[in-house]
Tab-separated table of C-alpha atoms in Angstrom:
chain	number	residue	atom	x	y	z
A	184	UNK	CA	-125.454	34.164	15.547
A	185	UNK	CA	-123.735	33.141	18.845
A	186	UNK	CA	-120.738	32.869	17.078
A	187	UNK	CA	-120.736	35.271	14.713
A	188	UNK	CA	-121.201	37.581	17.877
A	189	UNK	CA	-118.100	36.175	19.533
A	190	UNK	CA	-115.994	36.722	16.951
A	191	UNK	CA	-117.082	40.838	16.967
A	192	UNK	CA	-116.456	40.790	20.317
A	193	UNK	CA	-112.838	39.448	20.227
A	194	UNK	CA	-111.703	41.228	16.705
A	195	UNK	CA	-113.427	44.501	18.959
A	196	UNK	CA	-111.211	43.525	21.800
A	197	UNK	CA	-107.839	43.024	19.697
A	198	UNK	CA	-108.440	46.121	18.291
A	199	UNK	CA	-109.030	48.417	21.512
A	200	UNK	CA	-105.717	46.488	22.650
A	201	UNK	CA	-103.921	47.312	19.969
A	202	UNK	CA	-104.903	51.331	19.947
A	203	UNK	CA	-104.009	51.076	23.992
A	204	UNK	CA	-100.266	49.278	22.981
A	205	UNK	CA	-99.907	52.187	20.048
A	206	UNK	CA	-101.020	54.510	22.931
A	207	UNK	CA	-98.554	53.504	25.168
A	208	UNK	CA	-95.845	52.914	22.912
A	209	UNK	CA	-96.205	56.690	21.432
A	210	UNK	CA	-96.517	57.771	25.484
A	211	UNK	CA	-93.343	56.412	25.655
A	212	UNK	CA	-91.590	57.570	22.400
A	213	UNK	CA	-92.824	61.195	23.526
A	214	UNK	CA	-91.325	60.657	26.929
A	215	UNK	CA	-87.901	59.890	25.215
A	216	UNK	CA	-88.297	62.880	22.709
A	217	UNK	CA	-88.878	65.331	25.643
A	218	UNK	CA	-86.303	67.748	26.578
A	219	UNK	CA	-83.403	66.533	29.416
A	220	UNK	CA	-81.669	69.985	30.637
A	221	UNK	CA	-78.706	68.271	34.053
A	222	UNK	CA	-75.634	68.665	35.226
A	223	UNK	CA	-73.856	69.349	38.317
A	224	UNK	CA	-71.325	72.927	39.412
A	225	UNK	CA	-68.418	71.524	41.593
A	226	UNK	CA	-66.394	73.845	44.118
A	227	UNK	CA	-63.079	73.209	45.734
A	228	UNK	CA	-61.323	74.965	48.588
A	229	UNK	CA	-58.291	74.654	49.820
A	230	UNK	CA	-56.606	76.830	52.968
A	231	UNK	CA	-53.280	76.515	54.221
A	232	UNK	CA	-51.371	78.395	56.896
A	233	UNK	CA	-48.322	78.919	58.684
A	234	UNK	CA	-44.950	79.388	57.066
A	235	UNK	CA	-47.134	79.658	53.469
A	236	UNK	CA	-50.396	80.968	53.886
A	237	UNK	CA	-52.245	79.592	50.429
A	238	UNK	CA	-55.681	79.851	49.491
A	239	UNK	CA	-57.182	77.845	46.399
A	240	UNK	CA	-60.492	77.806	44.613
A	241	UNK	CA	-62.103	75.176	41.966
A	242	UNK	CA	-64.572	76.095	39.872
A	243	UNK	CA	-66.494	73.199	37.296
A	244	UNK	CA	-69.251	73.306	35.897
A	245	UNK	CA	-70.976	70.486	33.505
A	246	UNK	CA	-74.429	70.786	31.656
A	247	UNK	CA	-76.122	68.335	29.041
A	248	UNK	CA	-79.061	69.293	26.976
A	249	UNK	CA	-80.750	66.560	25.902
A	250	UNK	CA	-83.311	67.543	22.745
A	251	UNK	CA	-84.834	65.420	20.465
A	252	UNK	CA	-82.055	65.272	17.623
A	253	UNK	CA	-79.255	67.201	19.612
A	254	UNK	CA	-77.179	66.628	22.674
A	255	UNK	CA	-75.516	69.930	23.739
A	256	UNK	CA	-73.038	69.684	26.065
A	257	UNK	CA	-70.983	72.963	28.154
A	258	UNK	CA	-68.233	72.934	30.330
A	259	UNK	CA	-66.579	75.727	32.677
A	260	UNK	CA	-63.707	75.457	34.862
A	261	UNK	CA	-61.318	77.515	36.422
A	262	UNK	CA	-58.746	77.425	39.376
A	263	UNK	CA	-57.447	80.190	41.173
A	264	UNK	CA	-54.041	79.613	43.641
A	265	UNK	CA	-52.735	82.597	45.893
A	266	UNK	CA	-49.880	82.212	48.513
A	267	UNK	CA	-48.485	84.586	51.638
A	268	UNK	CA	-44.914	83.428	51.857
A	269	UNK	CA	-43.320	84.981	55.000
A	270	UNK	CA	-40.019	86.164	54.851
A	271	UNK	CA	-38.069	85.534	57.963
A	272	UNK	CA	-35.701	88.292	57.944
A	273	UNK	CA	-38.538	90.801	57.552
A	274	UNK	CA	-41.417	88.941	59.668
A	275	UNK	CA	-43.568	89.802	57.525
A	276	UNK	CA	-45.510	87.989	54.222
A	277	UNK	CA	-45.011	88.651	50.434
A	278	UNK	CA	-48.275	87.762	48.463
A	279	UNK	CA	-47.993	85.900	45.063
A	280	UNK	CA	-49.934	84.093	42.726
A	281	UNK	CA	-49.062	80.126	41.669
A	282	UNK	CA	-52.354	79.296	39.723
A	283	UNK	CA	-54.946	80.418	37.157
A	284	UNK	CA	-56.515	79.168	34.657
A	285	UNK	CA	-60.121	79.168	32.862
A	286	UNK	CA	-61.347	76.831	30.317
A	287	UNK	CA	-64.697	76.634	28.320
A	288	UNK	CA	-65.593	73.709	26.286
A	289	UNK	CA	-69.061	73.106	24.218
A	290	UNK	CA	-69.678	70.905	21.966
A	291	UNK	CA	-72.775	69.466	20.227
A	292	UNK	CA	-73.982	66.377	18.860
A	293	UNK	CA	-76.426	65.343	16.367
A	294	UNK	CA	-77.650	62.183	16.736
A	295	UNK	CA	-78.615	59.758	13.885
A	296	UNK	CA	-81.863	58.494	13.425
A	297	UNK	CA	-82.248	54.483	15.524
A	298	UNK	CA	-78.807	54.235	16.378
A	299	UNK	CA	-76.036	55.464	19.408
A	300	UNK	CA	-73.909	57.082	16.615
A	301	UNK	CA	-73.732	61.307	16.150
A	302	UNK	CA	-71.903	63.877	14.077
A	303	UNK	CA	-70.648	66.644	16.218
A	304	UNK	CA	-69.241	69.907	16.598
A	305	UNK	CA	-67.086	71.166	19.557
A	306	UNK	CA	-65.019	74.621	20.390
A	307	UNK	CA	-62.543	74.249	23.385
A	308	UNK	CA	-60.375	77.063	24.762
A	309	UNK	CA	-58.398	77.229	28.065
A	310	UNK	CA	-55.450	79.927	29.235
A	311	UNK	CA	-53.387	79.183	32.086
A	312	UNK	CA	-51.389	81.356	33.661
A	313	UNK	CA	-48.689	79.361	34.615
A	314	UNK	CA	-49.234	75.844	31.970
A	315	UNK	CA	-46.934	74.585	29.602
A	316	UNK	CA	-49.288	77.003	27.465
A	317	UNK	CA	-50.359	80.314	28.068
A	318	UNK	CA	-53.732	80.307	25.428
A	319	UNK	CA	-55.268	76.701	24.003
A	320	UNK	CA	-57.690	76.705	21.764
A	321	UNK	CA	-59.892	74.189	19.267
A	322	UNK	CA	-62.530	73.709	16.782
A	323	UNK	CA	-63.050	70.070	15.243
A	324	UNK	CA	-65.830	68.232	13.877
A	325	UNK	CA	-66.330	64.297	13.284
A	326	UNK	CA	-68.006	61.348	14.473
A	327	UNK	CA	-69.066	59.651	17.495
A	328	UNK	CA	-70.169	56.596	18.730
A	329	UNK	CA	-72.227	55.587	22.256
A	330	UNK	CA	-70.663	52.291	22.202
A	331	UNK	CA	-72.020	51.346	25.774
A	332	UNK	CA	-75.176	52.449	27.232
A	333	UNK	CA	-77.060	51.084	29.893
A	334	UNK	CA	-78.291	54.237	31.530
A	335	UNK	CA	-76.810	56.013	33.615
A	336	UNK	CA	-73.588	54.048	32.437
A	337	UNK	CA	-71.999	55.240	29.667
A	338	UNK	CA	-68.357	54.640	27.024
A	339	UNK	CA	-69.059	57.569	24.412
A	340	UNK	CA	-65.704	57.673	21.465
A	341	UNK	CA	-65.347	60.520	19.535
A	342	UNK	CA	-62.606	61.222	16.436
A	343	UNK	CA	-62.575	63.763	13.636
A	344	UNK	CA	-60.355	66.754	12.323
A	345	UNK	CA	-60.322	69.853	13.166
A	346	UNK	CA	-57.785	73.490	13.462
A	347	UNK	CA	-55.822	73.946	16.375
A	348	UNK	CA	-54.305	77.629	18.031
A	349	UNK	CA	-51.720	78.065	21.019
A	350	UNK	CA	-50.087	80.788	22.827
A	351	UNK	CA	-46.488	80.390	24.523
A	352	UNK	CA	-46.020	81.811	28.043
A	353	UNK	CA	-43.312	84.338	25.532
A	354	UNK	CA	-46.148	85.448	23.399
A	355	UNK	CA	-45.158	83.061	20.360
A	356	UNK	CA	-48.129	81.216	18.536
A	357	UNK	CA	-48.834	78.201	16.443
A	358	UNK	CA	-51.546	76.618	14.993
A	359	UNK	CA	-52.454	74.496	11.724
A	360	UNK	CA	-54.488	71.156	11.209
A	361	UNK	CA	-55.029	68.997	14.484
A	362	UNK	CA	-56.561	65.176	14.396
A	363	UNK	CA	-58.929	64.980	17.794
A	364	UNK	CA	-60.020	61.839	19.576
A	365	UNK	CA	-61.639	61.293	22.723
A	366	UNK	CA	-63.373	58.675	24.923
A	367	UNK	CA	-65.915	59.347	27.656
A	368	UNK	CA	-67.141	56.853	30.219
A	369	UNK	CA	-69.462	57.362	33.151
A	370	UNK	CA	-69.951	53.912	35.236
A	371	UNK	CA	-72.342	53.445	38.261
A	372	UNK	CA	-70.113	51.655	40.778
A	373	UNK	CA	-73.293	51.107	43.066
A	374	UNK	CA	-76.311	53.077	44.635
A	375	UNK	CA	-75.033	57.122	44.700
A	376	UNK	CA	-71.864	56.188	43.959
A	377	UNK	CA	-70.402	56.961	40.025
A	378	UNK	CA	-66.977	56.759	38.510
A	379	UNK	CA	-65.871	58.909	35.349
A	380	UNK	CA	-62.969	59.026	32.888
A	381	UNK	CA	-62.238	61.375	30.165
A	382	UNK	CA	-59.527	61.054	27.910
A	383	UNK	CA	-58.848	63.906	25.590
A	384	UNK	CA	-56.101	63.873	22.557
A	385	UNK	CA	-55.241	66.977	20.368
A	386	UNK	CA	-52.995	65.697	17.741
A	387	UNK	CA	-51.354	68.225	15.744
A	388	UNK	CA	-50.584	67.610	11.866
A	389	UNK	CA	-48.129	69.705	11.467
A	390	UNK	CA	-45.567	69.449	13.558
A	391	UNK	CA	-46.271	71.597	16.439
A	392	UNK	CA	-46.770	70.754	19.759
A	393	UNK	CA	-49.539	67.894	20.501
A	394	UNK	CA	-51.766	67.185	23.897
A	395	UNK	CA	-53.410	64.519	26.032
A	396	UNK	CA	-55.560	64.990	29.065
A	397	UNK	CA	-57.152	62.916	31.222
A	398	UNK	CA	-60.117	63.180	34.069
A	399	UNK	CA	-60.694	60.947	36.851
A	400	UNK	CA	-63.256	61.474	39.067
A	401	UNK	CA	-65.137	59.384	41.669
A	402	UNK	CA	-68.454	60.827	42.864
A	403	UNK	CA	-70.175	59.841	46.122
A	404	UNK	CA	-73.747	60.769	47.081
A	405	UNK	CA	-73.892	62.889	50.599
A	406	UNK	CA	-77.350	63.675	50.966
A	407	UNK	CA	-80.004	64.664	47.960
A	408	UNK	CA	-77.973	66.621	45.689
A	409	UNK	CA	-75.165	67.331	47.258
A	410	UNK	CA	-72.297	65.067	46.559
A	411	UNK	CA	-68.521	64.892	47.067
A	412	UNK	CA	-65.964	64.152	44.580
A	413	UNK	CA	-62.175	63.306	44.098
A	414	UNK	CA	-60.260	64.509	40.677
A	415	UNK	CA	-56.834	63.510	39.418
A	416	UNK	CA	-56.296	65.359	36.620
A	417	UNK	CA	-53.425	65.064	34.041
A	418	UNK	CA	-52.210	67.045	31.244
A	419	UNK	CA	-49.064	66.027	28.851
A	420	UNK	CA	-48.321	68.660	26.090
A	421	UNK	CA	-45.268	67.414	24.209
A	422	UNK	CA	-43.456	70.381	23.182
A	423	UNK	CA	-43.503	73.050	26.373
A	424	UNK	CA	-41.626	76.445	26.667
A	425	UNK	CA	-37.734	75.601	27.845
A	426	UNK	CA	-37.457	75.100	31.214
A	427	UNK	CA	-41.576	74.255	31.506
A	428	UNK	CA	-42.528	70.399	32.199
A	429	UNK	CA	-44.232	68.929	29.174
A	430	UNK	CA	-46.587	67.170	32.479
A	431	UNK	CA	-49.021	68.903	34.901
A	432	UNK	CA	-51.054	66.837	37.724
A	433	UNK	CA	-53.788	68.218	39.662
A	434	UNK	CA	-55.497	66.115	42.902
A	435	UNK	CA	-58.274	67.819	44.207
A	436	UNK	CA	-61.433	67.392	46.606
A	437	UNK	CA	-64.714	68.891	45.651
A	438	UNK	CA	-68.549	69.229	46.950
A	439	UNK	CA	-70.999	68.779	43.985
A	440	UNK	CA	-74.305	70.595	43.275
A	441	UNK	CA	-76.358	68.548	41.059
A	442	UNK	CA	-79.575	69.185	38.984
């Protein structure tokens, strides 16, 4: 009877540990499958004076949506440049304007059931004032893969085909059948400190003018949520206007909001 006792009393106990693992484990598996809504907005401002008198502002914005199949990601920038330049023989300043641009990106990705790989869908368009380009935009759909992940680190890649549209600063267009590929990475360099680096090619397949660009950032942790950050950005478009460069380079200092 003793025995027969013990035994109900451990199959009773490997039971109620097994419901409390299943508990846990489904705890857990809710807490992944809950919605993630972050991101950060990033200003810039720059002041000059004296013989040029130049004011600049940097807008960016970046917000992930984390949902249970979906990862939704938007992106808004812009830049705005204005300059005084005095002119001696008058003493006085002539106002002009050397940079602005606005760009919106989304772009979302459905994510396969156990794995780090995704389908996605993405819409880009930027104009630029005064780019190699006066209107860029893009729709393309493929596959990606989250190669590396050991949270918050990151290496996403990201290829598929897609239709392609630009505007010359003369008012000609072009568009036709673009390849796009891209690769993502976000590394933690140490405590508050994070390094990113996008690279973004738009290859067109027909002829007309193609595109790289590529982010670097380095973010550093102030206090809370405010951070500061330093961009290089570059841009290579391989078939400008005449008289246009087919490369523009942007350096920048920012302070970072993030949520």
């Amino acid at each position: 009877m003793r025995n027969v006792a013990l035994v109900v009393v451990c199959t009773l106990s490997t039971v109620c540990l097994s419901v409390q693992a299943a508990t846990e484990l489904s705890q857990a598996e809710q807490a992944l499958l809950q919605p993630r809504l972050g991101g950060d907005v990033e200003l810039g401002l720059l002041y000059s004076s004296g013989n040029t008198k130049a004011t600049s502002v940097r807008l960016n914005s970046e917000l992930v949506h984390e949902i249970p199949y979906f990862r939704n990601r938007y992106q808004v920038q812009g830049l705005t440049r204005t300059s005084k330049v005095r002119n001696a023989n008058e003493d006085a300043y002539t106002r002009i304007t050397s940079g602005q641009r606005i760009g919106l990106t989304g772009q979302s990705n459905y994510k396969f059931a156990a794995s780090n790989q995704s389908g996605f869908g993405r819409a880009a368009y930027l104009n630029d004032r005064f780019g190699a380009f006066r209107e860029q935009a893009s729709v393309a759909l493929g596959y990606a893969n989250r190669v590396f992940d050991q949270s918050p680190s990151y290496l996403d890649l990201e290829t598929g085909p897609g239709i392609g549209y630009q505007r010359r600063q003369n008012g000609d267009s072009e568009g036709g059948l673009i390849w796009f590929a891209a690769a993502n990475l976000e590394y933690k360099v140490y405590e508050g400190t994070r390094f990113r680096q996008g690279l973004e090619t738009v290859l067109s397949l027909d002829g007309e003018s193609s595109s790289v660009l590529s982010r670097s950032s380095l973010t550093a942790q102030l206090n809370g949520r405010l951070s500061m950050r330093f961009n290089f950005i570059v841009k290579y478009d391989s078939k400008p206007d005449a008289g246009r460069f087919k490369t523009d380079t942007e350096t920048s200092a920012s302070v970072v909001y993030s949520f």
